Every structure is written in structure tokens, then in C-alpha cells.
PDB file of C-alpha atoms and ligand atoms in Angstrom:
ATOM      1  CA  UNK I   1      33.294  20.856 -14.392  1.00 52.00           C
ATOM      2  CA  UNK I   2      30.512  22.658 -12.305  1.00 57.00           C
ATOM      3  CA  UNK I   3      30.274  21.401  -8.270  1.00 82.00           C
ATOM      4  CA  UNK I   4      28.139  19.617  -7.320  1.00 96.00           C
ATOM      5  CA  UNK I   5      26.539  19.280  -4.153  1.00 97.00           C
ATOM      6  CA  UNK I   6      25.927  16.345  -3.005  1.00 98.00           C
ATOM      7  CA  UNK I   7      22.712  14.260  -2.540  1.00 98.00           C
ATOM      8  CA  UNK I   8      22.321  11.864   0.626  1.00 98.00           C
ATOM      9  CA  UNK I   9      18.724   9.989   0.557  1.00 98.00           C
ATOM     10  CA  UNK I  10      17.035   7.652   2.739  1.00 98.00           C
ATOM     11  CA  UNK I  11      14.580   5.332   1.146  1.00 98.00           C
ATOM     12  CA  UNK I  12      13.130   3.662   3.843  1.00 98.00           C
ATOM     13  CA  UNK I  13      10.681   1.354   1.488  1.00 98.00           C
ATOM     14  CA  UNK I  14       8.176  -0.397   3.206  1.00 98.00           C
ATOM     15  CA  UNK I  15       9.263  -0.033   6.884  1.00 98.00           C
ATOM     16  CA  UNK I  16       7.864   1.899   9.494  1.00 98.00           C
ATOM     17  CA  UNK I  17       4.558   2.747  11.312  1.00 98.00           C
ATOM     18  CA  UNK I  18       3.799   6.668  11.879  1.00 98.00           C
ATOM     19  CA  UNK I  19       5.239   6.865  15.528  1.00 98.00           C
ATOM     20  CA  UNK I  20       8.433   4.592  14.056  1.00 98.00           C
ATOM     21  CA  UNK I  21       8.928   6.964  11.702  1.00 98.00           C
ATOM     22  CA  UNK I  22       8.641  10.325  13.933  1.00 98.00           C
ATOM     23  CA  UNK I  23      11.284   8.567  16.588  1.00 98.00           C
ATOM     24  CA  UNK I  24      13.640   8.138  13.744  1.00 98.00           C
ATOM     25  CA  UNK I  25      13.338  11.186  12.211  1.00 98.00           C
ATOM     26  CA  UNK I  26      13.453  12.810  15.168  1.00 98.00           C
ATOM     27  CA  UNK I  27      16.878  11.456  16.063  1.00 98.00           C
ATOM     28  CA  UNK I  28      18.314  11.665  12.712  1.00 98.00           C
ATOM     29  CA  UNK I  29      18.042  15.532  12.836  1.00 98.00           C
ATOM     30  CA  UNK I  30      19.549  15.560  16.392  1.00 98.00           C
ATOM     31  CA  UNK I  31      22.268  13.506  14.456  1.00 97.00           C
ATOM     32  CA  UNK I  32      23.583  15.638  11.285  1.00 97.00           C
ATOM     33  CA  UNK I  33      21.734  18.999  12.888  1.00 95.00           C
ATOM     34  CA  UNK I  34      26.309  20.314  11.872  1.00 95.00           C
ATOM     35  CA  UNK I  35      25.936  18.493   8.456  1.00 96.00           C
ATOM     36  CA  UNK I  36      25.344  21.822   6.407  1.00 96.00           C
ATOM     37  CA  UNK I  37      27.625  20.831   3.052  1.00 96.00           C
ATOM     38  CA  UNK I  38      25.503  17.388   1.467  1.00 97.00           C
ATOM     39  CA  UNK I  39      21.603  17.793   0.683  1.00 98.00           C
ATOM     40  CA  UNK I  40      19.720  15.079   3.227  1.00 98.00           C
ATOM     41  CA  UNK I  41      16.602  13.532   2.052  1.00 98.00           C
ATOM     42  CA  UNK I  42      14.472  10.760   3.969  1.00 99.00           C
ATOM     43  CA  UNK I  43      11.550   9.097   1.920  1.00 99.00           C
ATOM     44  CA  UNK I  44       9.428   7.560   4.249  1.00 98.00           C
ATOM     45  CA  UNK I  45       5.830   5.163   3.522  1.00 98.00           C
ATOM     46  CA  UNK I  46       2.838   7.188   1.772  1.00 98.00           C
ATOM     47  CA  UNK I  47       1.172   7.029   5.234  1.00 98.00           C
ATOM     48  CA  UNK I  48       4.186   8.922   7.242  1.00 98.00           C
ATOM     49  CA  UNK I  49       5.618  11.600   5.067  1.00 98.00           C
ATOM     50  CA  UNK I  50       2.780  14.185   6.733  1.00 98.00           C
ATOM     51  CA  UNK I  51       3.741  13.193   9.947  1.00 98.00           C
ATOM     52  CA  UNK I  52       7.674  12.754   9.143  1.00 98.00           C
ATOM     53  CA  UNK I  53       7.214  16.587   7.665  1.00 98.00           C
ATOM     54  CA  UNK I  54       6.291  18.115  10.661  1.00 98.00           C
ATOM     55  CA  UNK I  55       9.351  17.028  12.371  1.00 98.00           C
ATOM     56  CA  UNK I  56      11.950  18.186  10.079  1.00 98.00           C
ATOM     57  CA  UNK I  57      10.397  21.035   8.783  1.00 97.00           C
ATOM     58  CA  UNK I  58      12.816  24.085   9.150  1.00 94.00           C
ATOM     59  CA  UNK I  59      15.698  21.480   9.155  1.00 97.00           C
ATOM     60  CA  UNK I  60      17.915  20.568   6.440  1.00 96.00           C
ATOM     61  CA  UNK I  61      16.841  17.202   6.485  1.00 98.00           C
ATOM     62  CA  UNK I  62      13.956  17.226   3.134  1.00 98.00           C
ATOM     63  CA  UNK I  63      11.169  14.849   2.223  1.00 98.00           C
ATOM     64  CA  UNK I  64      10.909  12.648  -0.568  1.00 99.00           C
ATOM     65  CA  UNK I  65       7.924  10.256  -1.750  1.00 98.00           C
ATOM     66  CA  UNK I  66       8.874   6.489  -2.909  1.00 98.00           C
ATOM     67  CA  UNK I  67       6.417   6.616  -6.141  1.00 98.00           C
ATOM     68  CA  UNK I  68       3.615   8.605  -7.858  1.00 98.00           C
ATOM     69  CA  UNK I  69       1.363   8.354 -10.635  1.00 98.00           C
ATOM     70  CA  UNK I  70       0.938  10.525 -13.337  1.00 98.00           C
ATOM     71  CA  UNK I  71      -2.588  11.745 -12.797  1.00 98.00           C
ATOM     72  CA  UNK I  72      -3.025  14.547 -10.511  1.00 98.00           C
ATOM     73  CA  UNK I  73      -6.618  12.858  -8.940  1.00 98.00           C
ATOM     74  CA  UNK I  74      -9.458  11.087 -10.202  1.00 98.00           C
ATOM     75  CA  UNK I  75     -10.880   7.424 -10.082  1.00 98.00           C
ATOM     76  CA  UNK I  76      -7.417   6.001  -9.493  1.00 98.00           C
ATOM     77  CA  UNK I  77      -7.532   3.904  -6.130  1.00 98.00           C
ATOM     78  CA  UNK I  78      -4.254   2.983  -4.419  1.00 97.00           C
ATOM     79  CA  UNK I  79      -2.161   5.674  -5.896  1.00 98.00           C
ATOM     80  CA  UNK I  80      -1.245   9.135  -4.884  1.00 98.00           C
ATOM     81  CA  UNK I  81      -0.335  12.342  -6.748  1.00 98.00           C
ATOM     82  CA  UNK I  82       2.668  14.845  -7.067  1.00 98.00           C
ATOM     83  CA  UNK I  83       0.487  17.587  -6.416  1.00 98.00           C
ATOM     84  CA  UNK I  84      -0.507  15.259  -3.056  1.00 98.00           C
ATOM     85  CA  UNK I  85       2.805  14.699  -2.188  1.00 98.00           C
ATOM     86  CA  UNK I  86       3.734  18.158  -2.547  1.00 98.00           C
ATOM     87  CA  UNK I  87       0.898  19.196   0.426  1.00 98.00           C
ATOM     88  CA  UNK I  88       2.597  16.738   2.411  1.00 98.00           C
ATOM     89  CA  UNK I  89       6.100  18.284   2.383  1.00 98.00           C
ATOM     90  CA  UNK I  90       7.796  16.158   0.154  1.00 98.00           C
ATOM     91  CA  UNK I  91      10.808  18.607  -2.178  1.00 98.00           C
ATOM     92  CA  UNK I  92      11.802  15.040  -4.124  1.00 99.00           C
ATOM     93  CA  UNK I  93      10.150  11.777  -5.724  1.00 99.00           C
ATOM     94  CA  UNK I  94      11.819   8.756  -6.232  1.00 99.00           C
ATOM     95  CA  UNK I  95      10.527   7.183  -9.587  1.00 98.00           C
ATOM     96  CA  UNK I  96      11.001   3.829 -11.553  1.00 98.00           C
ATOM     97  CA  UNK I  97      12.836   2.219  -8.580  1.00 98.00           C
ATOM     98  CA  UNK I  98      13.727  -1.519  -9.541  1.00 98.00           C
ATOM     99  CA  UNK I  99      11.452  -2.841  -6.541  1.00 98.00           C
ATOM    100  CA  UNK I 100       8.466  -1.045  -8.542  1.00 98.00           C
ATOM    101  CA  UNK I 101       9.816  -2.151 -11.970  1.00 97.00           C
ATOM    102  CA  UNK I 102       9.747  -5.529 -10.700  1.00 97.00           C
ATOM    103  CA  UNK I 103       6.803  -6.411  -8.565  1.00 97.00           C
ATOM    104  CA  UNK I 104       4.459  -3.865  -9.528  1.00 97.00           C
ATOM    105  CA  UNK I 105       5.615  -4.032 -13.805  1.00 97.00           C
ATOM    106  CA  UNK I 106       6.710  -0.595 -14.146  1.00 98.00           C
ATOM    107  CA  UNK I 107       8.055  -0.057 -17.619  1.00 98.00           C
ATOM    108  CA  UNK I 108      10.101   2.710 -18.626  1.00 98.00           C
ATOM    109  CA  UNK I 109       6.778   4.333 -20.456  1.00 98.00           C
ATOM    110  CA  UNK I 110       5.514   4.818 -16.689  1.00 98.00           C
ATOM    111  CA  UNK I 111       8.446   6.369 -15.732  1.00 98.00           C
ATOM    112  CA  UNK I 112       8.555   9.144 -18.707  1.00 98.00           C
ATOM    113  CA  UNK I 113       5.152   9.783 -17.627  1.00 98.00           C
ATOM    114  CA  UNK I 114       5.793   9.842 -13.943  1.00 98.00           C
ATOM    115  CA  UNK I 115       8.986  12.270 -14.732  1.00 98.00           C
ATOM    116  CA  UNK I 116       7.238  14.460 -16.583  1.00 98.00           C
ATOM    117  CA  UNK I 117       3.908  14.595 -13.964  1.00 98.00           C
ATOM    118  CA  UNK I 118       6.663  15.422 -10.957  1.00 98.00           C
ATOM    119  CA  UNK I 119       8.625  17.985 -12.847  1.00 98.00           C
ATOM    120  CA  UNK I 120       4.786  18.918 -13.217  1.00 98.00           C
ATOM    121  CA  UNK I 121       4.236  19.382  -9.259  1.00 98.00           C
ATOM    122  CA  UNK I 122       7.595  21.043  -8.457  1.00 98.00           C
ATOM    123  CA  UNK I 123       9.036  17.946  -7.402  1.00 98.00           C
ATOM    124  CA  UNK I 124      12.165  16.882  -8.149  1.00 98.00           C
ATOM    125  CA  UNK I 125      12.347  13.512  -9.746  1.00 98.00           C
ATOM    126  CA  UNK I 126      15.371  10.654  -8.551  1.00 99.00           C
ATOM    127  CA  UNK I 127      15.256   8.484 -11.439  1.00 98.00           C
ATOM    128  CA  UNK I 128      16.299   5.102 -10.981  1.00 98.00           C
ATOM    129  CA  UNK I 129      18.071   2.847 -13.182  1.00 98.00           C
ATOM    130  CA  UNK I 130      20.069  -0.145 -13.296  1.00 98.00           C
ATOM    131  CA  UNK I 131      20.773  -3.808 -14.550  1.00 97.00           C
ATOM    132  CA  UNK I 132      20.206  -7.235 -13.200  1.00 95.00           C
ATOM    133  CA  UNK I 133      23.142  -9.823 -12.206  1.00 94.00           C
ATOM    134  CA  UNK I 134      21.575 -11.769 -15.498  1.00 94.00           C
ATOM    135  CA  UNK I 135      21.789  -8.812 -17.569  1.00 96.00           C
ATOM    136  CA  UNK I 136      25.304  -7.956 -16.213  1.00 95.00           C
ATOM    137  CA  UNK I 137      27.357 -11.435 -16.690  1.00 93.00           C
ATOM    138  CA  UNK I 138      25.604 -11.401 -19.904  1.00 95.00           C
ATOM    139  CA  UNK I 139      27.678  -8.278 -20.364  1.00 96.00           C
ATOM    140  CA  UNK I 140      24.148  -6.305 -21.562  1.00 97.00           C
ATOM    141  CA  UNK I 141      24.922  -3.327 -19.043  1.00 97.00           C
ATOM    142  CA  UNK I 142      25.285  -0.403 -20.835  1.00 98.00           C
ATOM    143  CA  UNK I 143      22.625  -1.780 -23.410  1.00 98.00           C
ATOM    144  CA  UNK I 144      19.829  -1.933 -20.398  1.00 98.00           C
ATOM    145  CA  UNK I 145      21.273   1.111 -19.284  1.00 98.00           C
ATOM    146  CA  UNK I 146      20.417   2.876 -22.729  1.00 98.00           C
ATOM    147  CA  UNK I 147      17.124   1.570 -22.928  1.00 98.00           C
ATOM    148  CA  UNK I 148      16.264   2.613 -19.580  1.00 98.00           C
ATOM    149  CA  UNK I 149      17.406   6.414 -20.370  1.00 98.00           C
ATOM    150  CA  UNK I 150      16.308   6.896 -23.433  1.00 98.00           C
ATOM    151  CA  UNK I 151      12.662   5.235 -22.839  1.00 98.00           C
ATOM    152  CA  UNK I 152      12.949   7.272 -19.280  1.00 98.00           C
ATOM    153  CA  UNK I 153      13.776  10.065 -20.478  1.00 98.00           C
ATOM    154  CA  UNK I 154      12.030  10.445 -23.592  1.00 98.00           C
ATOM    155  CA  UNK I 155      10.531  13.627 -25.467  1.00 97.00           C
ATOM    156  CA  UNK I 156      11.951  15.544 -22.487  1.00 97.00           C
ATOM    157  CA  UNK I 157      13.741  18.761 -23.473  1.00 97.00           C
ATOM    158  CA  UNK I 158      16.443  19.903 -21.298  1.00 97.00           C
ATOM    159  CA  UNK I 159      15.110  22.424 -19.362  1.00 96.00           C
ATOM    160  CA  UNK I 160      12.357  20.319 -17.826  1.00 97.00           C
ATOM    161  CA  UNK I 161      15.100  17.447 -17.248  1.00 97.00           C
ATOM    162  CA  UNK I 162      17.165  19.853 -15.486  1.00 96.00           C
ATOM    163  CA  UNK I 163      17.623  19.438 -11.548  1.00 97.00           C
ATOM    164  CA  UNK I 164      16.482  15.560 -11.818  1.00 98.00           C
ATOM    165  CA  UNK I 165      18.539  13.054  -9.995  1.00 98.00           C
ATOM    166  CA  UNK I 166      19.959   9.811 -11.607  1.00 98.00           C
ATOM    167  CA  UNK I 167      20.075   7.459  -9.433  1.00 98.00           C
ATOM    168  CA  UNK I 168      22.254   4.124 -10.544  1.00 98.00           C
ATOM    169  CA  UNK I 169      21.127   1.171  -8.685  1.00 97.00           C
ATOM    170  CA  UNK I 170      22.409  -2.059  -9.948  1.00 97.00           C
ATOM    171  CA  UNK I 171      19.754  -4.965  -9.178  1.00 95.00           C
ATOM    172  CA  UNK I 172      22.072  -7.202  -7.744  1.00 94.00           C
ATOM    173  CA  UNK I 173      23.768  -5.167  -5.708  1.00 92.00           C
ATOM    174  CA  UNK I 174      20.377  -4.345  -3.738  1.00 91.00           C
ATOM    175  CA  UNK I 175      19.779  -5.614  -0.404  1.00 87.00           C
ATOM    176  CA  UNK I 176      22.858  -8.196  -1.079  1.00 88.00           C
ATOM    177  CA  UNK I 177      25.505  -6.674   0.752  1.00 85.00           C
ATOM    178  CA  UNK I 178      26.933  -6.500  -2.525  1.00 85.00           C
ATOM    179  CA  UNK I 179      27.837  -3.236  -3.375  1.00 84.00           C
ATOM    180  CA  UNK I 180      29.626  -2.446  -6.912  1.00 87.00           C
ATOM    181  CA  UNK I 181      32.943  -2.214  -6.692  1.00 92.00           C
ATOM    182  CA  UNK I 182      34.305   1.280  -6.910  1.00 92.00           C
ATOM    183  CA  UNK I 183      35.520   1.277 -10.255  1.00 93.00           C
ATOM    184  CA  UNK I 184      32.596  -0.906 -11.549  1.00 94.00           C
ATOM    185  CA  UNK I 185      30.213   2.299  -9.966  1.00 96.00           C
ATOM    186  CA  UNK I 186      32.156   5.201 -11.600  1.00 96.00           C
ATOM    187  CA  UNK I 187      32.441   3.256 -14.707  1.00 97.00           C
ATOM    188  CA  UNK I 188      28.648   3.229 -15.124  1.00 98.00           C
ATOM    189  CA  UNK I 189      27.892   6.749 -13.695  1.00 98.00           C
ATOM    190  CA  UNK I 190      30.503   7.806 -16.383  1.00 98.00           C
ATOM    191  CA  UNK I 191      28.171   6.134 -18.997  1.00 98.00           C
ATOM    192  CA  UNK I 192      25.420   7.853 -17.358  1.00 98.00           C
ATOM    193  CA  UNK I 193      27.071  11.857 -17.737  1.00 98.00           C
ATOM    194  CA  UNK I 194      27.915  10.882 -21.261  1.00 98.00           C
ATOM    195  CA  UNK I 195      24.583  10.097 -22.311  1.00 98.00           C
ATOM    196  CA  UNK I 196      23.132  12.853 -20.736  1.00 98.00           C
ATOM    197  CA  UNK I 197      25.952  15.004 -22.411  1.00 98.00           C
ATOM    198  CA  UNK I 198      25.067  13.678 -25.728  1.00 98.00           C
ATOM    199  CA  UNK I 199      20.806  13.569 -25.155  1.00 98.00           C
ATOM    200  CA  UNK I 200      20.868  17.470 -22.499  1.00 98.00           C
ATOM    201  CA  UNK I 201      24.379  19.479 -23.331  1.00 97.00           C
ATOM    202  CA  UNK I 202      27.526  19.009 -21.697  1.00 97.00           C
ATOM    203  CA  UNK I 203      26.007  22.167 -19.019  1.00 96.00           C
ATOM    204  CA  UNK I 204      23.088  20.180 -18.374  1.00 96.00           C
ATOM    205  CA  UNK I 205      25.087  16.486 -17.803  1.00 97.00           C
ATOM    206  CA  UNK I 206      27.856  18.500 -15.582  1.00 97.00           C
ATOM    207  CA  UNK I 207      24.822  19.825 -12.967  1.00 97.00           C
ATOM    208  CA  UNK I 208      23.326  16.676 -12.960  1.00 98.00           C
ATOM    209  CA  UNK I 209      23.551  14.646  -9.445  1.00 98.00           C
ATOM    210  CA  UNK I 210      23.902  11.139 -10.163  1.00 98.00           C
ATOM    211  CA  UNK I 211      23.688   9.180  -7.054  1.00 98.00           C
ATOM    212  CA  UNK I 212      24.613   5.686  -6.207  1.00 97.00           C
ATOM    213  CA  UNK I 213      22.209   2.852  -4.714  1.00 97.00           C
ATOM    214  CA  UNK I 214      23.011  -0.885  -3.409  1.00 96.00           C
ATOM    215  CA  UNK I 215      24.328  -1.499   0.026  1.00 94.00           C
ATOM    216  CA  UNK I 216      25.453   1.354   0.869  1.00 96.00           C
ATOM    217  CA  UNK I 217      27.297   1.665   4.524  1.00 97.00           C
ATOM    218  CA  UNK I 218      28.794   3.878   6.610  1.00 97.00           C
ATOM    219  CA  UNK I 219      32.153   1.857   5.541  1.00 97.00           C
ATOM    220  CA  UNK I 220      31.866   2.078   1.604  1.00 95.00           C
ATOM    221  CA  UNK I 221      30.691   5.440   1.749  1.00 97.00           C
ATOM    222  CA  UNK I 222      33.611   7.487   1.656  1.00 97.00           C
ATOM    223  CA  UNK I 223      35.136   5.338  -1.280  1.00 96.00           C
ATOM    224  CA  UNK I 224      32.450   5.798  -3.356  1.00 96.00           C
ATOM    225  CA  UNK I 225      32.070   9.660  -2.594  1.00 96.00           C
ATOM    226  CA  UNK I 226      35.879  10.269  -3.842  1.00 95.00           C
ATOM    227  CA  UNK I 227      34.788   9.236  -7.392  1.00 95.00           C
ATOM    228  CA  UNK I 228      34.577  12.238  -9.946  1.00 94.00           C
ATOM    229  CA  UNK I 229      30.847  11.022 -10.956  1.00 97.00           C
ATOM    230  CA  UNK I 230      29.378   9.744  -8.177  1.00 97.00           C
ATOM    231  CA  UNK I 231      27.502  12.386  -6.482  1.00 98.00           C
ATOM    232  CA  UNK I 232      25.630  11.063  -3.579  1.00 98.00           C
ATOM    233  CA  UNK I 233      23.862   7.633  -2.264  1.00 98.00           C
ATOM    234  CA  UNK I 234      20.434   6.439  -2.137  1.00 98.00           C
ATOM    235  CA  UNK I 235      20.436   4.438   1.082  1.00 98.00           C
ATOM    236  CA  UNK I 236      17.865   1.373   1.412  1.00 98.00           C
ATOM    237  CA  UNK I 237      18.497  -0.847   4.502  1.00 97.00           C
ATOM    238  CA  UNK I 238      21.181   1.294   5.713  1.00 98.00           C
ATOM    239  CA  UNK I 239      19.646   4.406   6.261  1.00 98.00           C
ATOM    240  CA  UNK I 240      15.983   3.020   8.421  1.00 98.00           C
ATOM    241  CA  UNK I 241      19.018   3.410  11.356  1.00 98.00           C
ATOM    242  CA  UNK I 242      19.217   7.317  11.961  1.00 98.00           C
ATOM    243  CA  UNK I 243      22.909   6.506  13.543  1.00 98.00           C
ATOM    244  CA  UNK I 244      23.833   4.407  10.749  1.00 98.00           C
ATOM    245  CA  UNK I 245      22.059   6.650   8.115  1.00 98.00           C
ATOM    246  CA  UNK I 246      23.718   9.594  10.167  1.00 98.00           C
ATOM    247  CA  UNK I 247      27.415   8.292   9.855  1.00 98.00           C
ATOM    248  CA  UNK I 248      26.446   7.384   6.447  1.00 98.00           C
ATOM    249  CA  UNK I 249      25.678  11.256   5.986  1.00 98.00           C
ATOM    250  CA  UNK I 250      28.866  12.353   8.036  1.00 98.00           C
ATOM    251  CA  UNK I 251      31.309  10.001   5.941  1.00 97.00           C
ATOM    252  CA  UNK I 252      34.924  11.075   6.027  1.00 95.00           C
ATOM    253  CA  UNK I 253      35.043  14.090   3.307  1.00 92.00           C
TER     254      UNK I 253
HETATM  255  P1  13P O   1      20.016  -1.265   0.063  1.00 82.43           P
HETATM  256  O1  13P O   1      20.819  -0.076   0.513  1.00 82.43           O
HETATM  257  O2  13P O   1      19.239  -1.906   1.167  1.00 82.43           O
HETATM  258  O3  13P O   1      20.839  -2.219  -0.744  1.00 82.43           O
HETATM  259  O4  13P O   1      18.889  -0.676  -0.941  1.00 82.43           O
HETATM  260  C1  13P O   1      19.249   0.168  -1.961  1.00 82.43           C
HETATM  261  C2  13P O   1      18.024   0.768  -2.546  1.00 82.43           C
HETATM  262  O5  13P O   1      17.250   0.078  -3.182  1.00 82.43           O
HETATM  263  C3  13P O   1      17.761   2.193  -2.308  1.00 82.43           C
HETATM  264  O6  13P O   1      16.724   2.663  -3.100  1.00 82.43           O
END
């Protein structure tokens, strides 16, 4: 099995004016400025990653947008470009997050296209995934799961999948203080290498980083990292704190 290094991200969603965003990420890189062995990513609002960039530039703390569309400009009002979010200093885009699939009806068709448009820019795509507490006590996981991936991920060869993030973020375990249990989490990121074994190579599924989402916390953190597929966290509530976010990033190796 190849290393991987692992992948702690901030999505701060919709929180945060410019100047709330510069204090925190200001303090954040005072915070983990020894962290040098996990990748860091923060992924401010639209309207701060320029300003968030020019405070962690030259620090190992990287940029990530929440969402782009597929376009690279044109008569599209609202939305914003990879090639846009690129000139604002954003190395990562988080895409098909279950807030997006569910208030603004994202389907997986948007997110092939999305993936496929960042891979396009140079970015490098988090690709979210994950079931509903409906779907789950109806035991349709791994079938929601498949759907999602294959849909997701479709007509992609491997080398333009490779360096994307998976990101597994179980609906019901989002903003609930419920976090999936440890073995219910490597259960489902096993699932996850597997298919990408089967649909990429067994090379391709062993470099790929596939992170965990929902309620994260400084004290779940180090449970979850000890698990032979889980490869990082993406961080909602948890991470708009840059001492939280930082102990979060500094959990017990
Ligand atoms: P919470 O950490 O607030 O549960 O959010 C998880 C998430 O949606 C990250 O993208």
C-alpha cells in the first residue's frame, strides 16, 4: 500500500465576512505554523478566498473553493469558474457537497461535469459523497454510494481522476453531532478504495485520499485517523474555530 499523506480541510460554508475571515486565517497559521506532515486546506465564501489568499500565501495552509460551474465564463450570473478560482489562490475545489445536492438540486451529472471542468483549471477536485439517515436504515448505503461514483465519476479515465479527493460525508451525520462510528466510517471508505480499484487500478485507488466529513472534533479525530482508509477530514462547524480547527489539525498521531 502506497502512503498517503494526509488531507485536513476546512469548509467554512456560508460563514464569515472578509475581515472574519482574515482574523481567522490569520490565527490558524500562527496555530499549525510546526504542522509540516498533513496537507491543510481552508475553503472560505466566494467573496473571501482573494482576501483569505493573501494571508496564507507562502504558508502551508492552501485554499480551496466550496463549488464551481463547469463553464469557464459567459452569461452565467451567480456562478464562478475554476479558471476564477484559480486567480484567486485556490489549489482545491470542493464539488457535489450534500448541502449543494440538496438545496441547490445538484445531481451527480453536475458533478461529472464540474470534475472534469476543475481537473480542467488545475484544481484539484474533493468529491463528495454520501447517504441520508433514510437511505441508511433502509440499508440502501452502498447502493447510493454506487450511484453517486459511478454517475460522479463517469467517462473519466484514470489519469484525469488521479490526485482527486473522495470525500465520504454521510448526510446524517452532518451538523448532528453525530459522527459515524469508527467502524461504520472505515467500512464505507473501504467500499470507496474498492470501487475505485475496480473502475481506476489498484495504483490509482491506493494514492487516492479519501477523507472523512460529519462532526468532526478535535476528540474523534485521532480515532478516525488510525483507520487504514481514512485519510483525512473535511471539517464543517468544527473547523470556522482556528483553535479548534488547529487541534483538529494537531490530533494525537
Ligand atoms: P460538520 O463538521 O459541521 O458536521 O460539517 C461537515 C461538512 O459538511 C463538511 O463539508
Amino acid at each position: 500500500m502506497t502512503a498517503r499523506r494526509p488531507l485536513i480541510a476546512g469548509n467554512w460554508k456560508m460563514h464569515k465576512t472578509c475581515t472574519e475571515a482574515e482574523d481567522t486565517a490569520r490565527e490558524l497559521i500562527e496555530k499549525v505554523s510546526d504542522v509540516s506532515d498533513v496537507d491543510i486546506m481552508i475553503a472560505p465564501p466566494a467573496t473571501a478566498l482573494a482576501p483569505v489568499f493573501r494571508i496564507i500565501r507562502d504558508t502551508p495552509v492552501e485554499l480551496g473553493g466550496q463549488n464551481l460551474f463547469w463553464e469557464k465564463q459567459g452569461a452565467y450570473t451567480g456562478e464562478v469558474s475554476g479558471p476564477m478560482l484559480v486567480s484567486a489562490g485556490c489549489r482545491y475545489v470542493i464539488i457535489g457537497h450534500s448541502e449543494r445536492r440538496q438545496y441547490f438540486g445538484e445531481t451527480d451529472e453536475n458533478v461529472n461535469k464540474k470534475i472534469k471542468a476543475a481537473k480542467d483549471a488545475g484544481l484539484i477536485p474533493v468529491i463528495c459523497v454520501g447517504e441520508s439517515e433514510s437511505e441508511r436504515d433502509a440499508e440502501n448505503t452502498f447502493s447510493v454510494l454506487d450511484k453517486q461514483m459511478e454517475n460522479g465519476l463517469k467517462d473519466l479515465s484514470a489519469d484525469l481522476f488521479d490526485g482527486s479527493v473522495i470525500a465520504y460525508e454521510p448526510v446524517w451525520a452532518i451538523g448532528t453531532g453525530r459522527t459515524a462510528t469508527p467502524q461504520q466510517a472505515q467500512e464505507v471508505h473501504s467500499w470507496l478504495r474498492n470501487f475505485l480499484k475496480k473502475r481506476f487500478g489498484q495504483s490509482s485507488a491506493d494514492r487516492t485520499r479519501i477523507v472523512y466529513g460529519g462532526s468532526v472534533k478535535p476528540e474523534n479525530i485521532s480515532e478516525l485517523m488510525a483507520l487504514g482508509d481514512i485519510d483525512g477530514a473535511l471539517v464543517g462547524g468544527a473547523s470556522l474555530k482556528p483553535d479548534t480547527f488547529g487541534n483538529i489539525i494537531k490530533y494525537k498521531r
